[in-house]
Amino acid sequence: RQLAAARARWFAINTPEGAGMVNAFSSNLVANGPSIRPVTLDKQLREQLVAGFGEFWDRCDIEGNSDLGGILQRLAWLLFVDGEFFVHLSADPETGELRLRILSPEQLTGVPDQVLENGGRIIANVEFDNAGRRVAYYIRENVDVPLMTGLTIRRVPADDICHVYEPKFAG
């Protein structure tokens, strides 16, 4: 997977054909991004909901690099090139508001596949319960740190991760 992703990224970044394909895909998928049209008859509530969504749009990136439109464009790029993307949904520590953090697939490395005492298992840094449901993801905090030094891996509940991909095979 990593070799194929590296080649696809190189093609998307270094060739006009690749860049054109990714740009066409992400532009057509995201366009201007989502908007809301509350169906309430209460005009004041409708205005509050629209204003609240606008504030979220502007501040949703926990790293402060982009707005929701920019995040969606990056996610479309990742979906086209890598075939998947990960978003960590978390609360801003100061405000408690929802924030989004895009994770690199390389951040899901470092935990060996294993069978757990409770009958669950960890496969490719994803923990499953004994029924096969996703329970948690094991996320490397810093992909720039070599695996053998200063590795910090956090267990993040699956409810806090949006993992989008198209399953090609059963299991």
PDB file of C-alpha atoms in Angstrom:
ATOM      1  CA  ARG A   1       0.000   0.000   0.000  1.00  0.00           C
ATOM      2  CA  GLN A   2       2.748   2.460   0.898  1.00  0.00           C
ATOM      3  CA  LEU A   3       4.639   1.922  -2.366  1.00  0.00           C
ATOM      4  CA  ALA A   4       1.475   2.375  -4.455  1.00  0.00           C
ATOM      5  CA  ALA A   5       0.548   5.519  -2.493  1.00  0.00           C
ATOM      6  CA  ALA A   6       4.061   6.950  -2.931  1.00  0.00           C
ATOM      7  CA  ARG A   7       3.914   6.389  -6.684  1.00  0.00           C
ATOM      8  CA  ALA A   8       0.411   7.879  -6.948  1.00  0.00           C
ATOM      9  CA  ARG A   9       1.497  10.930  -4.928  1.00  0.00           C
ATOM     10  CA  TRP A  10       4.553  11.409  -7.140  1.00  0.00           C
ATOM     11  CA  PHE A  11       2.365  11.203 -10.257  1.00  0.00           C
ATOM     12  CA  ALA A  12      -0.206  13.647  -8.822  1.00  0.00           C
ATOM     13  CA  ILE A  13       2.428  16.166  -7.756  1.00  0.00           C
ATOM     14  CA  ASN A  14       4.982  15.928 -10.565  1.00  0.00           C
ATOM     15  CA  THR A  15       3.006  15.484 -13.779  1.00  0.00           C
ATOM     16  CA  PRO A  16       0.434  17.767 -15.379  1.00  0.00           C
ATOM     17  CA  GLU A  17      -1.768  14.759 -16.181  1.00  0.00           C
ATOM     18  CA  GLY A  18      -1.787  13.586 -12.576  1.00  0.00           C
ATOM     19  CA  ALA A  19      -2.377  17.067 -11.208  1.00  0.00           C
ATOM     20  CA  GLY A  20      -5.199  17.588 -13.698  1.00  0.00           C
ATOM     21  CA  MET A  21      -6.908  14.320 -12.757  1.00  0.00           C
ATOM     22  CA  VAL A  22      -6.717  15.033  -9.029  1.00  0.00           C
ATOM     23  CA  ASN A  23      -7.861  18.626  -9.498  1.00  0.00           C
ATOM     24  CA  ALA A  24     -10.830  17.582 -11.661  1.00  0.00           C
ATOM     25  CA  PHE A  25     -11.857  14.893  -9.153  1.00  0.00           C
ATOM     26  CA  SER A  26     -11.608  17.124  -6.087  1.00  0.00           C
ATOM     27  CA  SER A  27     -13.241  20.128  -7.772  1.00  0.00           C
ATOM     28  CA  ASN A  28     -16.166  18.061  -9.006  1.00  0.00           C
ATOM     29  CA  LEU A  29     -16.576  16.241  -5.705  1.00  0.00           C
ATOM     30  CA  VAL A  30     -16.341  19.265  -3.403  1.00  0.00           C
ATOM     31  CA  ALA A  31     -17.316  22.202  -5.673  1.00  0.00           C
ATOM     32  CA  ASN A  32     -18.133  25.084  -3.297  1.00  0.00           C
ATOM     33  CA  GLY A  33     -18.580  22.751  -0.357  1.00  0.00           C
ATOM     34  CA  PRO A  34     -21.662  22.069   1.717  1.00  0.00           C
ATOM     35  CA  SER A  35     -24.146  24.663   2.845  1.00  0.00           C
ATOM     36  CA  ILE A  36     -27.106  24.493   5.154  1.00  0.00           C
ATOM     37  CA  ARG A  37     -30.703  25.543   4.675  1.00  0.00           C
ATOM     38  CA  PRO A  38     -32.542  25.062   7.958  1.00  0.00           C
ATOM     39  CA  VAL A  39     -36.185  24.115   7.450  1.00  0.00           C
ATOM     40  CA  THR A  40     -37.448  25.737  10.610  1.00  0.00           C
ATOM     41  CA  LEU A  41     -40.055  28.459  10.387  1.00  0.00           C
ATOM     42  CA  ASP A  42     -38.356  30.326  13.236  1.00  0.00           C
ATOM     43  CA  LYS A  43     -36.393  33.060  11.463  1.00  0.00           C
ATOM     44  CA  GLN A  44     -34.142  33.802  14.453  1.00  0.00           C
ATOM     45  CA  LEU A  45     -33.212  30.123  14.886  1.00  0.00           C
ATOM     46  CA  ARG A  46     -32.584  29.788  11.153  1.00  0.00           C
ATOM     47  CA  GLU A  47     -30.216  32.782  11.243  1.00  0.00           C
ATOM     48  CA  GLN A  48     -28.414  31.372  14.305  1.00  0.00           C
ATOM     49  CA  LEU A  49     -27.934  27.989  12.629  1.00  0.00           C
ATOM     50  CA  VAL A  50     -26.578  29.556   9.436  1.00  0.00           C
ATOM     51  CA  ALA A  51     -24.257  31.844  11.426  1.00  0.00           C
ATOM     52  CA  GLY A  52     -23.080  28.919  13.585  1.00  0.00           C
ATOM     53  CA  PHE A  53     -22.288  26.838  10.508  1.00  0.00           C
ATOM     54  CA  GLY A  54     -20.368  29.790   9.046  1.00  0.00           C
ATOM     55  CA  GLU A  55     -18.294  30.047  12.218  1.00  0.00           C
ATOM     56  CA  PHE A  56     -17.613  26.299  12.136  1.00  0.00           C
ATOM     57  CA  TRP A  57     -16.662  26.591   8.443  1.00  0.00           C
ATOM     58  CA  ASP A  58     -14.042  29.206   9.283  1.00  0.00           C
ATOM     59  CA  ARG A  59     -12.587  27.561  12.413  1.00  0.00           C
ATOM     60  CA  CYS A  60     -13.043  23.794  11.963  1.00  0.00           C
ATOM     61  CA  ASP A  61      -9.346  23.046  11.266  1.00  0.00           C
ATOM     62  CA  ILE A  62      -7.731  22.405  14.651  1.00  0.00           C
ATOM     63  CA  GLU A  63      -4.345  23.309  13.153  1.00  0.00           C
ATOM     64  CA  GLY A  64      -5.704  26.625  11.859  1.00  0.00           C
ATOM     65  CA  ASN A  65      -4.400  26.092   8.318  1.00  0.00           C
ATOM     66  CA  SER A  66      -7.664  26.044   6.429  1.00  0.00           C
ATOM     67  CA  ASP A  67     -11.421  26.340   6.480  1.00  0.00           C
ATOM     68  CA  LEU A  68     -13.910  23.545   5.795  1.00  0.00           C
ATOM     69  CA  GLY A  69     -13.676  24.040   2.018  1.00  0.00           C
ATOM     70  CA  GLY A  70      -9.903  23.626   2.152  1.00  0.00           C
ATOM     71  CA  ILE A  71     -10.164  20.547   4.346  1.00  0.00           C
ATOM     72  CA  LEU A  72     -12.676  18.957   1.973  1.00  0.00           C
ATOM     73  CA  GLN A  73     -10.420  19.689  -1.015  1.00  0.00           C
ATOM     74  CA  ARG A  74      -7.472  18.022   0.770  1.00  0.00           C
ATOM     75  CA  LEU A  75      -9.629  15.032   1.697  1.00  0.00           C
ATOM     76  CA  ALA A  76     -10.793  14.629  -1.904  1.00  0.00           C
ATOM     77  CA  TRP A  77      -7.124  14.774  -2.997  1.00  0.00           C
ATOM     78  CA  LEU A  78      -6.229  12.076  -0.452  1.00  0.00           C
ATOM     79  CA  LEU A  79      -9.180   9.903  -1.456  1.00  0.00           C
ATOM     80  CA  PHE A  80      -8.183  10.066  -5.123  1.00  0.00           C
ATOM     81  CA  VAL A  81      -4.454   9.527  -4.581  1.00  0.00           C
ATOM     82  CA  ASP A  82      -4.318   7.260  -1.495  1.00  0.00           C
ATOM     83  CA  GLY A  83      -7.718   5.609  -1.813  1.00  0.00           C
ATOM     84  CA  GLU A  84      -8.619   6.565   1.756  1.00  0.00           C
ATOM     85  CA  PHE A  85      -8.484   9.318   4.322  1.00  0.00           C
ATOM     86  CA  PHE A  86      -8.666   9.714   8.085  1.00  0.00           C
ATOM     87  CA  VAL A  87     -10.076  12.642  10.035  1.00  0.00           C
ATOM     88  CA  HIS A  88      -9.795  12.903  13.806  1.00  0.00           C
ATOM     89  CA  LEU A  89     -12.891  14.585  15.243  1.00  0.00           C
ATOM     90  CA  SER A  90     -11.944  16.253  18.490  1.00  0.00           C
ATOM     91  CA  ALA A  91     -13.037  19.017  20.820  1.00  0.00           C
ATOM     92  CA  ASP A  92     -11.053  22.233  20.996  1.00  0.00           C
ATOM     93  CA  PRO A  93      -9.466  22.162  24.479  1.00  0.00           C
ATOM     94  CA  GLU A  94     -10.285  25.846  25.051  1.00  0.00           C
ATOM     95  CA  THR A  95     -13.841  26.085  23.675  1.00  0.00           C
ATOM     96  CA  GLY A  96     -15.115  22.508  23.536  1.00  0.00           C
ATOM     97  CA  GLU A  97     -16.148  23.088  19.908  1.00  0.00           C
ATOM     98  CA  LEU A  98     -15.765  20.398  17.252  1.00  0.00           C
ATOM     99  CA  ARG A  99     -12.468  20.559  15.365  1.00  0.00           C
ATOM    100  CA  LEU A 100     -11.083  18.427  12.534  1.00  0.00           C
ATOM    101  CA  ARG A 101      -7.561  17.085  12.051  1.00  0.00           C
ATOM    102  CA  ILE A 102      -6.546  15.280   8.883  1.00  0.00           C
ATOM    103  CA  LEU A 103      -4.389  12.258   9.624  1.00  0.00           C
ATOM    104  CA  SER A 104      -1.888  10.720   7.266  1.00  0.00           C
ATOM    105  CA  PRO A 105      -2.182   6.969   6.642  1.00  0.00           C
ATOM    106  CA  GLU A 106       1.464   6.798   7.754  1.00  0.00           C
ATOM    107  CA  GLN A 107       0.298   7.784  11.234  1.00  0.00           C
ATOM    108  CA  LEU A 108      -1.288   4.341  11.541  1.00  0.00           C
ATOM    109  CA  THR A 109       1.974   2.445  11.965  1.00  0.00           C
ATOM    110  CA  GLY A 110       3.895   1.151  14.937  1.00  0.00           C
ATOM    111  CA  VAL A 111       1.557  -1.276  16.699  1.00  0.00           C
ATOM    112  CA  PRO A 112       2.066  -4.937  15.763  1.00  0.00           C
ATOM    113  CA  ASP A 113      -0.909  -7.034  14.673  1.00  0.00           C
ATOM    114  CA  GLN A 114      -2.068  -9.067  17.661  1.00  0.00           C
ATOM    115  CA  VAL A 115      -4.902 -10.987  19.284  1.00  0.00           C
ATOM    116  CA  LEU A 116      -6.129  -9.351  22.485  1.00  0.00           C
ATOM    117  CA  GLU A 117      -7.101 -11.086  25.728  1.00  0.00           C
ATOM    118  CA  ASN A 118     -10.764 -10.076  25.316  1.00  0.00           C
ATOM    119  CA  GLY A 119     -10.977 -11.882  21.954  1.00  0.00           C
ATOM    120  CA  GLY A 120     -10.511  -8.751  19.910  1.00  0.00           C
ATOM    121  CA  ARG A 121      -7.576  -8.065  17.661  1.00  0.00           C
ATOM    122  CA  ILE A 122      -5.425  -5.258  16.325  1.00  0.00           C
ATOM    123  CA  ILE A 123      -4.809  -5.289  12.587  1.00  0.00           C
ATOM    124  CA  ALA A 124      -2.919  -2.500  10.817  1.00  0.00           C
ATOM    125  CA  ASN A 125      -3.275  -0.237  13.884  1.00  0.00           C
ATOM    126  CA  VAL A 126      -7.053  -0.675  14.007  1.00  0.00           C
ATOM    127  CA  GLU A 127      -8.532  -2.431  17.032  1.00  0.00           C
ATOM    128  CA  PHE A 128     -11.557  -4.663  16.487  1.00  0.00           C
ATOM    129  CA  ASP A 129     -13.735  -6.270  19.142  1.00  0.00           C
ATOM    130  CA  ASN A 130     -14.478 -10.009  19.067  1.00  0.00           C
ATOM    131  CA  ALA A 131     -17.473  -9.357  16.764  1.00  0.00           C
ATOM    132  CA  GLY A 132     -15.309  -7.540  14.199  1.00  0.00           C
ATOM    133  CA  ARG A 133     -16.471  -3.988  15.003  1.00  0.00           C
ATOM    134  CA  ARG A 134     -13.930  -1.177  14.956  1.00  0.00           C
ATOM    135  CA  VAL A 135     -13.173  -0.070  18.506  1.00  0.00           C
ATOM    136  CA  ALA A 136     -10.126   2.180  18.234  1.00  0.00           C
ATOM    137  CA  TYR A 137      -7.332   3.438  16.034  1.00  0.00           C
ATOM    138  CA  TYR A 138      -3.702   3.625  17.165  1.00  0.00           C
ATOM    139  CA  ILE A 139      -2.333   6.934  15.909  1.00  0.00           C
ATOM    140  CA  ARG A 140       1.306   8.052  15.825  1.00  0.00           C
ATOM    141  CA  GLU A 141       1.435  11.643  16.975  1.00  0.00           C
ATOM    142  CA  ASN A 142       4.381  12.641  14.797  1.00  0.00           C
ATOM    143  CA  VAL A 143       5.104  10.911  11.502  1.00  0.00           C
ATOM    144  CA  ASP A 144       8.449  12.695  11.207  1.00  0.00           C
ATOM    145  CA  VAL A 145       9.872  10.826  14.205  1.00  0.00           C
ATOM    146  CA  PRO A 146      11.478   7.490  13.270  1.00  0.00           C
ATOM    147  CA  LEU A 147       9.552   4.456  14.523  1.00  0.00           C
ATOM    148  CA  MET A 148      12.325   3.400  16.877  1.00  0.00           C
ATOM    149  CA  THR A 149      12.846   6.754  18.637  1.00  0.00           C
ATOM    150  CA  GLY A 150      10.472   8.890  20.621  1.00  0.00           C
ATOM    151  CA  LEU A 151       7.422   7.123  19.287  1.00  0.00           C
ATOM    152  CA  THR A 152       4.172   8.303  20.851  1.00  0.00           C
ATOM    153  CA  ILE A 153       1.147   6.266  19.893  1.00  0.00           C
ATOM    154  CA  ARG A 154      -2.310   7.185  21.159  1.00  0.00           C
ATOM    155  CA  ARG A 155      -5.349   4.938  21.255  1.00  0.00           C
ATOM    156  CA  VAL A 156      -8.221   6.958  19.810  1.00  0.00           C
ATOM    157  CA  PRO A 157     -11.793   5.632  20.058  1.00  0.00           C
ATOM    158  CA  ALA A 158     -13.225   4.690  16.671  1.00  0.00           C
ATOM    159  CA  ASP A 159     -16.160   7.054  17.286  1.00  0.00           C
ATOM    160  CA  ASP A 160     -13.667   9.935  17.041  1.00  0.00           C
ATOM    161  CA  ILE A 161     -12.199   8.856  13.683  1.00  0.00           C
ATOM    162  CA  CYS A 162     -13.779   9.269  10.272  1.00  0.00           C
ATOM    163  CA  HIS A 163     -12.097   6.667   8.030  1.00  0.00           C
ATOM    164  CA  VAL A 164     -13.308   6.819   4.448  1.00  0.00           C
ATOM    165  CA  TYR A 165     -12.329   4.152   1.919  1.00  0.00           C
ATOM    166  CA  GLU A 166     -13.909   1.764  -0.513  1.00  0.00           C
ATOM    167  CA  PRO A 167     -13.563  -1.808   0.687  1.00  0.00           C
ATOM    168  CA  LYS A 168     -12.317  -3.923  -2.199  1.00  0.00           C
ATOM    169  CA  PHE A 169     -12.304  -7.278  -0.441  1.00  0.00           C
ATOM    170  CA  ALA A 170     -14.370  -9.002   2.227  1.00  0.00           C
ATOM    171  CA  GLY A 171     -12.910  -8.881   5.729  1.00  0.00           C
TER     172      GLY A 171
END
